Short mmCIF file of C-alpha atoms and ligand atoms in Angstrom, two decimals:
data_model
loop_
_atom_site.label_atom_id
_atom_site.label_comp_id
_atom_site.label_asym_id
_atom_site.label_seq_id
_atom_site.Cartn_x
_atom_site.Cartn_y
_atom_site.Cartn_z
CA UNK A 1 10.62 -18.69 -17.82
CA UNK A 2 10.09 -22.42 -16.73
CA UNK A 3 8.13 -22.88 -13.79
CA UNK A 4 9.60 -25.67 -11.06
CA UNK A 5 7.69 -26.76 -7.86
CA UNK A 6 10.92 -26.46 -5.80
CA UNK A 7 13.06 -23.30 -4.60
CA UNK A 8 15.32 -22.19 -2.07
CA UNK A 9 12.90 -18.81 -1.69
CA UNK A 10 9.53 -17.96 -2.52
CA UNK A 11 8.99 -14.20 -2.16
CA UNK A 12 4.96 -13.34 -1.91
CA UNK A 13 4.40 -9.82 -3.34
CA UNK A 14 5.94 -8.33 -6.60
CA UNK A 15 5.72 -4.80 -5.25
CA UNK A 16 9.14 -2.91 -4.80
CA UNK A 17 10.21 -4.74 -1.82
CA UNK A 18 9.43 -7.98 -3.30
CA UNK A 19 11.41 -7.10 -6.13
CA UNK A 20 14.33 -5.92 -4.00
CA UNK A 21 14.22 -9.55 -2.33
CA UNK A 22 14.45 -11.11 -5.63
CA UNK A 23 17.20 -9.26 -6.92
CA UNK A 24 19.32 -9.92 -3.69
CA UNK A 25 18.34 -13.61 -4.07
CA UNK A 26 19.47 -13.56 -7.43
CA UNK A 27 23.01 -12.03 -6.39
CA UNK A 28 23.06 -14.94 -3.88
CA UNK A 29 22.66 -17.33 -6.14
CA UNK A 30 19.34 -18.86 -4.99
CA UNK A 31 16.59 -20.19 -6.80
CA UNK A 32 13.58 -18.26 -6.30
CA UNK A 33 10.37 -17.46 -7.64
CA UNK A 34 7.99 -13.92 -6.84
CA UNK A 35 4.36 -15.03 -6.70
CA UNK A 36 2.34 -11.83 -7.36
CA UNK A 37 -1.73 -11.96 -6.81
CA UNK A 38 -2.30 -8.68 -9.39
CA UNK A 39 0.13 -7.28 -11.84
CA UNK A 40 3.47 -6.26 -11.61
CA UNK A 41 3.87 -3.77 -8.81
CA UNK A 42 0.24 -4.05 -7.94
CA UNK A 43 -0.13 -1.41 -5.26
CA UNK A 44 1.52 1.21 -7.23
CA UNK A 45 -0.98 0.68 -10.02
CA UNK A 46 -3.90 1.26 -7.83
CA UNK A 47 -2.33 4.59 -6.61
CA UNK A 48 -4.49 7.67 -7.67
CA UNK A 49 -3.37 8.07 -11.57
CA UNK A 50 -1.96 11.32 -10.71
CA UNK A 51 -0.11 10.66 -7.84
CA UNK A 52 3.15 12.18 -6.86
CA UNK A 53 5.50 10.27 -4.46
CA UNK A 54 6.43 12.25 -1.39
CA UNK A 55 10.06 10.68 -1.66
CA UNK A 56 12.68 11.95 -4.11
CA UNK A 57 13.42 9.33 -6.55
CA UNK A 58 17.04 8.19 -5.89
CA UNK A 59 15.15 7.04 -2.23
CA UNK A 60 12.94 4.39 -4.30
CA UNK A 61 15.86 2.81 -6.12
CA UNK A 62 16.53 -1.12 -5.58
CA UNK A 63 19.05 -3.14 -7.15
CA UNK A 64 21.48 -0.09 -7.56
CA UNK A 65 19.44 0.84 -10.72
CA UNK A 66 19.52 4.62 -11.02
CA UNK A 67 15.78 6.21 -11.16
CA UNK A 68 15.95 9.07 -13.65
CA UNK A 69 13.41 11.62 -13.41
CA UNK A 70 12.92 14.78 -14.66
CA UNK A 71 11.48 16.46 -11.23
CA UNK A 72 12.85 15.21 -7.77
CA UNK A 73 9.73 13.45 -6.92
CA UNK A 74 8.31 10.89 -9.32
CA UNK A 75 4.83 10.32 -10.38
CA UNK A 76 3.07 7.00 -10.48
CA UNK A 77 3.54 6.35 -14.01
CA UNK A 78 7.18 6.84 -13.90
CA UNK A 79 7.68 4.59 -10.86
CA UNK A 80 5.82 1.72 -12.71
CA UNK A 81 8.07 2.20 -15.65
CA UNK A 82 10.94 2.27 -13.16
CA UNK A 83 9.90 -1.05 -11.54
CA UNK A 84 8.39 -2.74 -14.80
CA UNK A 85 12.68 -2.07 -16.24
CA UNK A 86 14.16 -3.23 -13.22
CA UNK A 87 12.21 -6.56 -13.31
CA UNK A 88 13.07 -6.88 -17.02
CA UNK A 89 16.94 -6.13 -16.75
CA UNK A 90 17.10 -8.67 -13.77
CA UNK A 91 15.06 -11.10 -15.43
CA UNK A 92 13.35 -11.69 -11.97
CA UNK A 93 11.15 -14.85 -12.07
CA UNK A 94 7.81 -13.64 -11.38
CA UNK A 95 4.09 -15.28 -11.81
CA UNK A 96 1.80 -12.51 -11.99
CA UNK A 97 -1.89 -12.77 -11.06
CA UNK A 98 -1.00 -15.71 -8.91
CA UNK A 99 -2.27 -15.21 -5.52
CA UNK A 100 -0.63 -17.28 -2.39
CA UNK A 101 -3.35 -18.84 -0.03
CA UNK A 102 -1.19 -20.26 2.58
CA UNK A 103 2.12 -21.60 3.18
CA UNK A 104 2.54 -24.29 5.70
CA UNK A 105 5.76 -25.94 7.08
CA UNK A 106 5.99 -29.20 5.59
CA UNK A 107 9.43 -31.01 7.49
CA UNK A 108 11.89 -28.77 6.36
CA UNK A 109 10.08 -26.95 3.64
CA UNK A 110 7.18 -24.63 3.67
CA UNK A 111 4.05 -26.02 1.36
CA UNK A 112 3.04 -22.83 -0.49
CA UNK A 113 -0.51 -23.27 -2.02
CA UNK A 114 -1.46 -20.75 -4.57
CA UNK A 115 -4.71 -19.74 -6.96
CA UNK A 116 -3.02 -22.02 -9.53
CA UNK A 117 -0.70 -24.16 -7.96
CA UNK A 118 1.42 -25.72 -5.15
CA UNK A 119 5.33 -25.13 -4.56
CA UNK A 120 8.04 -26.07 -2.31
CA UNK A 121 10.03 -23.89 -0.56
CA UNK A 122 13.02 -23.89 1.96
CA UNK A 123 12.30 -20.15 2.71
CA UNK A 124 9.46 -17.66 2.41
CA UNK A 125 9.27 -14.02 2.18
CA UNK A 126 6.51 -12.10 2.89
CA UNK A 127 6.35 -8.65 1.03
CA UNK A 128 2.59 -8.30 1.14
CA UNK A 129 2.56 -4.52 2.14
CA UNK A 130 -0.51 -2.68 3.05
CA UNK A 131 -2.94 -1.47 0.31
CA UNK A 132 -5.10 -4.34 -0.32
CA UNK A 133 -7.37 -3.72 2.80
CA UNK A 134 -8.90 -0.64 3.49
CA UNK A 135 -9.82 0.55 7.32
CA UNK A 136 -13.39 0.68 7.25
CA UNK A 137 -15.82 2.99 8.54
CA UNK A 138 -18.24 0.60 9.80
CA UNK A 139 -21.34 2.73 9.04
CA UNK A 140 -24.61 2.33 7.48
CA UNK A 141 -24.76 2.64 3.59
CA UNK A 142 -20.69 2.44 3.43
CA UNK A 143 -21.61 -0.43 1.04
CA UNK A 144 -23.08 1.76 -1.48
CA UNK A 145 -21.36 1.50 -4.98
CA UNK A 146 -20.91 5.66 -4.71
CA UNK A 147 -18.30 4.68 -1.74
CA UNK A 148 -14.87 4.31 -2.84
CA UNK A 149 -12.22 3.47 -0.41
CA UNK A 150 -9.62 3.87 -3.73
CA UNK A 151 -9.40 7.11 -5.60
CA UNK A 152 -8.31 7.06 -9.27
CA UNK A 153 -9.00 10.15 -11.21
CA UNK A 154 -10.81 13.70 -10.82
CA UNK A 155 -12.76 13.85 -13.82
CA UNK A 156 -15.09 11.41 -13.05
CA UNK A 157 -16.25 13.54 -10.11
CA UNK A 158 -16.98 16.71 -12.15
CA UNK A 159 -20.27 18.40 -11.02
CA UNK A 160 -20.73 16.04 -8.54
CA UNK A 161 -21.06 16.73 -4.75
CA UNK A 162 -18.30 14.67 -3.20
CA UNK A 163 -17.57 14.21 0.37
CA UNK A 164 -13.71 13.58 1.12
CA UNK A 165 -13.52 11.54 4.50
CA UNK A 166 -10.05 12.12 6.31
CA UNK A 167 -7.43 14.51 6.11
CA UNK A 168 -4.09 12.49 4.96
CA UNK A 169 -2.15 12.91 1.81
CA UNK A 170 -4.57 10.85 -0.17
CA UNK A 171 -7.50 12.61 1.13
CA UNK A 172 -6.03 16.13 0.38
CA UNK A 173 -4.92 15.15 -2.84
CA UNK A 174 -8.30 13.93 -3.73
CA UNK A 175 -10.43 16.92 -2.33
CA UNK A 176 -7.90 19.17 -4.63
CA UNK A 177 -8.23 17.47 -7.87
CA UNK A 178 -11.92 16.88 -7.56
CA UNK A 179 -12.13 20.48 -6.57
CA UNK A 180 -10.27 21.46 -9.70
CA UNK A 181 -12.48 19.53 -11.97
CA UNK A 182 -15.70 21.04 -10.58
CA UNK A 183 -16.57 18.90 -7.97
CA UNK A 184 -18.42 20.79 -5.07
CA UNK A 185 -16.12 19.17 -2.23
CA UNK A 186 -16.95 18.46 1.55
CA UNK A 187 -14.09 16.99 3.80
CA UNK A 188 -14.98 15.51 6.67
CA UNK A 189 -11.94 15.40 8.98
CA UNK A 190 -12.02 13.63 12.61
CA UNK A 191 -9.22 15.37 13.86
CA UNK A 192 -9.04 19.51 14.27
CA UNK A 193 -6.35 19.96 11.31
CA UNK A 194 -5.37 18.82 7.89
CA UNK A 195 -2.29 16.44 8.79
CA UNK A 196 1.05 17.44 9.57
CA UNK A 197 2.09 14.72 7.38
CA UNK A 198 0.44 16.05 4.15
CA UNK A 199 3.08 16.68 1.73
CA UNK A 200 4.94 20.16 2.50
CA UNK A 201 4.30 21.73 -0.86
CA UNK A 202 0.41 20.49 -0.70
CA UNK A 203 -0.36 21.62 2.62
CA UNK A 204 -0.84 25.15 1.89
CA UNK A 205 -2.88 24.84 -1.24
CA UNK A 206 -5.61 22.94 0.48
CA UNK A 207 -5.44 25.08 3.74
CA UNK A 208 -5.50 28.16 1.40
CA UNK A 209 -8.98 26.58 -0.57
CA UNK A 210 -10.26 25.95 2.81
CA UNK A 211 -9.82 29.71 3.84
CA UNK A 212 -11.38 30.69 0.58
CA UNK A 213 -14.30 28.60 1.23
CA UNK A 214 -13.74 26.89 -1.95
CA UNK A 215 -13.47 23.45 -0.15
CA UNK A 216 -16.02 23.40 3.03
CA UNK A 217 -14.04 21.04 5.93
CA UNK A 218 -16.02 19.63 9.02
CA UNK A 219 -13.20 19.30 11.47
CA UNK A 220 -13.63 17.28 14.93
CA UNK A 221 -16.88 15.72 13.09
CA UNK A 222 -17.08 12.57 11.89
CA UNK A 223 -19.62 10.41 8.78
CA UNK A 224 -22.44 8.72 10.52
CA UNK A 225 -24.75 7.66 7.83
CA UNK A 226 -24.49 7.30 3.95
CA UNK A 227 -27.67 6.96 1.62
CA UNK A 228 -28.07 7.09 -2.17
CA UNK A 229 -28.69 10.91 -2.19
CA UNK A 230 -27.31 12.61 1.03
CA UNK A 231 -24.87 11.45 4.25
CA UNK A 232 -24.85 12.59 7.49
CA UNK A 233 -22.26 14.38 9.46
CA UNK A 234 -22.04 14.39 13.00
CA UNK A 235 -20.37 17.97 14.25
CA UNK A 236 -18.58 18.73 17.42
CA UNK A 237 -21.31 20.42 19.04
CA UNK A 238 -23.23 17.12 18.97
CA UNK A 239 -25.79 18.15 16.16
CA UNK A 240 -25.90 15.85 12.86
CA UNK A 241 -26.68 17.68 9.50
CA UNK A 242 -27.43 16.10 6.44
CA UNK A 243 -25.86 16.99 3.13
CA UNK A 244 -26.78 16.49 -0.52
CA UNK A 245 -24.03 13.78 -1.68
CA UNK A 246 -23.46 11.91 -5.00
CA UNK A 247 -19.97 10.29 -3.94
CA UNK A 248 -17.99 9.21 -0.90
CA UNK A 249 -14.17 9.05 -0.98
CA UNK A 250 -13.39 7.17 1.90
CA UNK A 251 -9.72 7.70 1.98
CA UNK A 252 -9.61 6.29 5.82
CA UNK A 253 -6.48 4.21 5.24
CA UNK A 254 -5.24 0.82 4.16
CA UNK A 255 -3.91 -1.91 6.41
CA UNK A 256 -1.90 -5.33 5.88
CA UNK A 257 -3.93 -8.53 5.39
CA UNK A 258 -3.78 -9.57 8.80
CA UNK A 259 -5.91 -12.71 8.49
CA UNK A 260 -3.28 -13.72 5.72
CA UNK A 261 -0.57 -13.08 8.26
CA UNK A 262 -2.17 -15.14 11.03
CA UNK A 263 -2.70 -17.98 8.57
CA UNK A 264 0.78 -18.23 8.09
CA UNK A 265 0.99 -18.36 12.11
CA UNK A 266 2.85 -15.14 12.48
CA UNK A 267 2.07 -13.66 15.81
CA UNK A 268 1.00 -9.92 15.96
CA UNK A 269 1.68 -7.73 19.09
CA UNK A 270 -1.37 -7.78 21.56
CA UNK A 271 -2.01 -3.98 21.47
CA UNK A 272 -3.70 -2.12 18.93
CA UNK A 273 -0.64 -1.63 16.68
CA UNK A 274 -1.21 -5.52 15.80
CA UNK A 275 2.70 -5.67 14.71
CA UNK A 276 3.74 -9.01 13.33
CA UNK A 277 6.48 -10.65 15.35
CA UNK A 278 10.13 -10.66 13.54
CA UNK A 279 13.55 -10.24 14.56
CA UNK A 280 14.45 -6.51 13.53
CA UNK A 281 18.14 -7.66 12.58
CA UNK A 282 17.02 -10.85 10.52
CA UNK A 283 13.32 -10.20 9.66
CA UNK A 284 12.73 -13.53 10.42
CA UNK A 285 9.28 -14.28 11.98
CA UNK A 286 8.27 -16.14 14.87
CA UNK A 287 8.33 -18.92 12.12
CA UNK A 288 11.78 -20.41 11.37
CA UNK A 289 12.22 -19.67 7.72
CA UNK A 290 9.48 -17.38 7.42
CA UNK A 291 10.48 -13.91 6.90
CA UNK A 292 8.88 -10.38 6.47
CA UNK A 293 9.63 -7.41 4.09
CA UNK A 294 8.53 -3.97 3.44
CA UNK A 295 5.48 -2.06 4.38
CA UNK A 296 4.02 -4.79 5.81
CA UNK A 297 6.07 -4.57 8.99
CA UNK A 298 4.58 -1.78 10.63
CA UNK A 299 0.97 -3.85 11.08
CA UNK A 300 -1.67 -0.84 11.85
CA UNK A 301 0.96 1.61 12.18
CA UNK A 302 1.58 2.08 8.50
CA UNK A 303 3.34 5.34 8.28
CA UNK A 304 6.55 3.57 10.04
CA UNK A 305 7.60 1.71 7.07
CA UNK A 306 8.29 2.90 3.40
CA UNK A 307 10.07 1.83 0.10
CA UNK A 308 12.98 4.45 1.22
CA UNK A 309 13.41 2.68 4.82
CA UNK A 310 12.45 -0.85 4.12
CA UNK A 311 14.72 -1.77 0.75
CA UNK A 312 17.15 -2.56 3.37
CA UNK A 313 15.00 -5.68 4.55
CA UNK A 314 16.21 -7.41 1.15
CA UNK A 315 19.80 -7.40 2.23
CA UNK A 316 18.96 -8.26 5.86
CA UNK A 317 17.09 -11.16 4.78
CA UNK A 318 19.41 -12.57 1.87
CA UNK A 319 22.10 -12.34 3.88
CA UNK A 320 20.81 -14.64 7.19
CA UNK A 321 19.38 -17.12 4.59
CA UNK A 322 22.64 -17.73 2.78
CA UNK A 323 24.98 -17.21 6.19
CA UNK A 324 22.89 -17.28 9.05
CA UNK A 325 24.39 -14.22 10.29
CA UNK A 326 23.42 -10.51 9.75
C1 FAD B 401 -0.79 6.33 -2.00
C2 FAD B 401 0.35 6.22 -1.29
C3 FAD B 401 1.94 6.80 -1.71
C4 FAD B 401 2.98 6.20 -0.88
N1 FAD B 401 4.35 7.06 -1.15
C5 FAD B 401 5.20 6.77 -0.72
C6 FAD B 401 6.56 7.36 -1.24
O1 FAD B 401 6.28 8.84 -1.51
N2 FAD B 401 7.48 6.96 -0.58
C7 FAD B 401 7.93 5.67 -0.23
O2 FAD B 401 9.21 5.35 0.22
N3 FAD B 401 6.75 5.32 0.22
C8 FAD B 401 5.49 5.44 -0.07
N4 FAD B 401 4.49 4.88 0.07
C9 FAD B 401 4.52 3.64 0.85
C10 FAD B 401 5.08 2.62 0.30
O3 FAD B 401 6.31 2.66 -0.21
C11 FAD B 401 4.43 1.75 -0.54
O4 FAD B 401 3.11 1.15 0.21
C12 FAD B 401 5.08 0.81 -1.31
O5 FAD B 401 3.91 0.02 -2.04
C13 FAD B 401 5.67 -0.47 -0.44
O6 FAD B 401 6.12 -1.57 -0.85
P1 FAD B 401 6.02 -2.93 -0.73
O7 FAD B 401 6.80 -3.98 -1.92
O8 FAD B 401 6.64 -3.62 0.98
O9 FAD B 401 4.46 -3.41 -0.53
P2 FAD B 401 3.50 -3.37 -2.10
O10 FAD B 401 4.17 -2.53 -3.10
O11 FAD B 401 2.11 -3.03 -1.23
O12 FAD B 401 3.63 -4.72 -2.94
C14 FAD B 401 2.91 -5.99 -2.10
C15 FAD B 401 2.44 -6.72 -3.46
O13 FAD B 401 1.69 -7.77 -2.50
C16 FAD B 401 0.93 -8.47 -3.29
N5 FAD B 401 -0.05 -9.16 -2.33
C17 FAD B 401 -0.31 -9.01 -1.45
N6 FAD B 401 -0.87 -10.10 -0.90
C18 FAD B 401 -0.44 -11.06 -1.88
C19 FAD B 401 -1.14 -12.83 -1.73
N7 FAD B 401 -1.51 -13.39 -0.55
N8 FAD B 401 -0.30 -13.36 -2.65
C20 FAD B 401 0.31 -12.90 -4.04
N9 FAD B 401 0.63 -11.53 -4.08
C21 FAD B 401 0.26 -10.71 -2.90
C22 FAD B 401 -0.05 -7.11 -3.91
O14 FAD B 401 -0.81 -7.15 -5.13
C23 FAD B 401 1.13 -6.01 -3.79
O15 FAD B 401 1.51 -5.97 -5.50
C24 FAD B 401 2.82 5.32 -0.10
C25 FAD B 401 1.87 4.74 -0.15
C26 FAD B 401 0.61 4.87 -0.63
C27 FAD B 401 -0.48 4.03 -0.29
#
């Protein structure tokens, strides 16, 4: 692939939706380049290794390429294989391990600075997702090496005292898997129950493990301090207990890189949702020529957008770029 420094469109982010935008730009005959700071489909690569999508495979398809899987819901490894094959099939130009640092308007064009070089582009699409910035608990000890905001594989935690913070899909998967590899698991949950958003076939499993006393859960409770050998948990009655602990899996959610969006001069809503400003018909932001695509659109409401319902952004954006219409 030859690299130029001037393009019709630069797409920031080589996840499913960045790739979908690339396919549509290619269909429209635009010159374009995808810039990805990590590996191809970097967010998916960093998902738990055994993760199963809640979507059925056809809902994750892009570019009309069938996503064939044996079971209805694909595993992480199948999705990685699929998106890699899609990128290969369309020969989508992509620069990996090249982070975009800024995109400043310079006359009619954007000057896009990366960790490696500078490009010029008439339009820029921001498809940067929400998986790079974990939501922190901001408690003492959170910076210890034993605290993980990403969970990879259960075997690492065999015979260990593990605290899992949260009761969403990621937390429940981690609690069940590490329990089944011999960890002593304690869940610390701010709410009063396992989240209703937990995959419907997983929820009864964790609830039954709690009922059987195989996994302990403290509901309406918060983790207040982490030390090398133990942690403090504040219970609903206001009392604090300390329990022995080797690892904390703080799977408390993720948020888009809001500092990056601000640097691009994208306005955020002034409520706690911090939703970036864009026209829902065209996906153009308050910065003319700068578009948003994919799950980054939800701001702090990361449950609003998925691959399933945001792959359509690619059509909307490229249609607006090529015709000025929606
Ligand atoms: C554990 C988990 C399970 C999920 N399961 C499902 C599911 O079953 N079904 C579903 O539809 N959705 C699911 N989602 C939600 C959503 O589909 C994913 O977040 C998906 O990856 C979103 O695609 P995207 O292309 O918008 O963003 P991402 O896949 O996050 O892609 C963004 C890319 O941008 C790159 N990037 C970020 N900043 C820069 C920069 N400055 N320069 C260059 N590159 C940058 C990142 O490295 C990343 O590769 C899940 C999310 C999580 C976290």
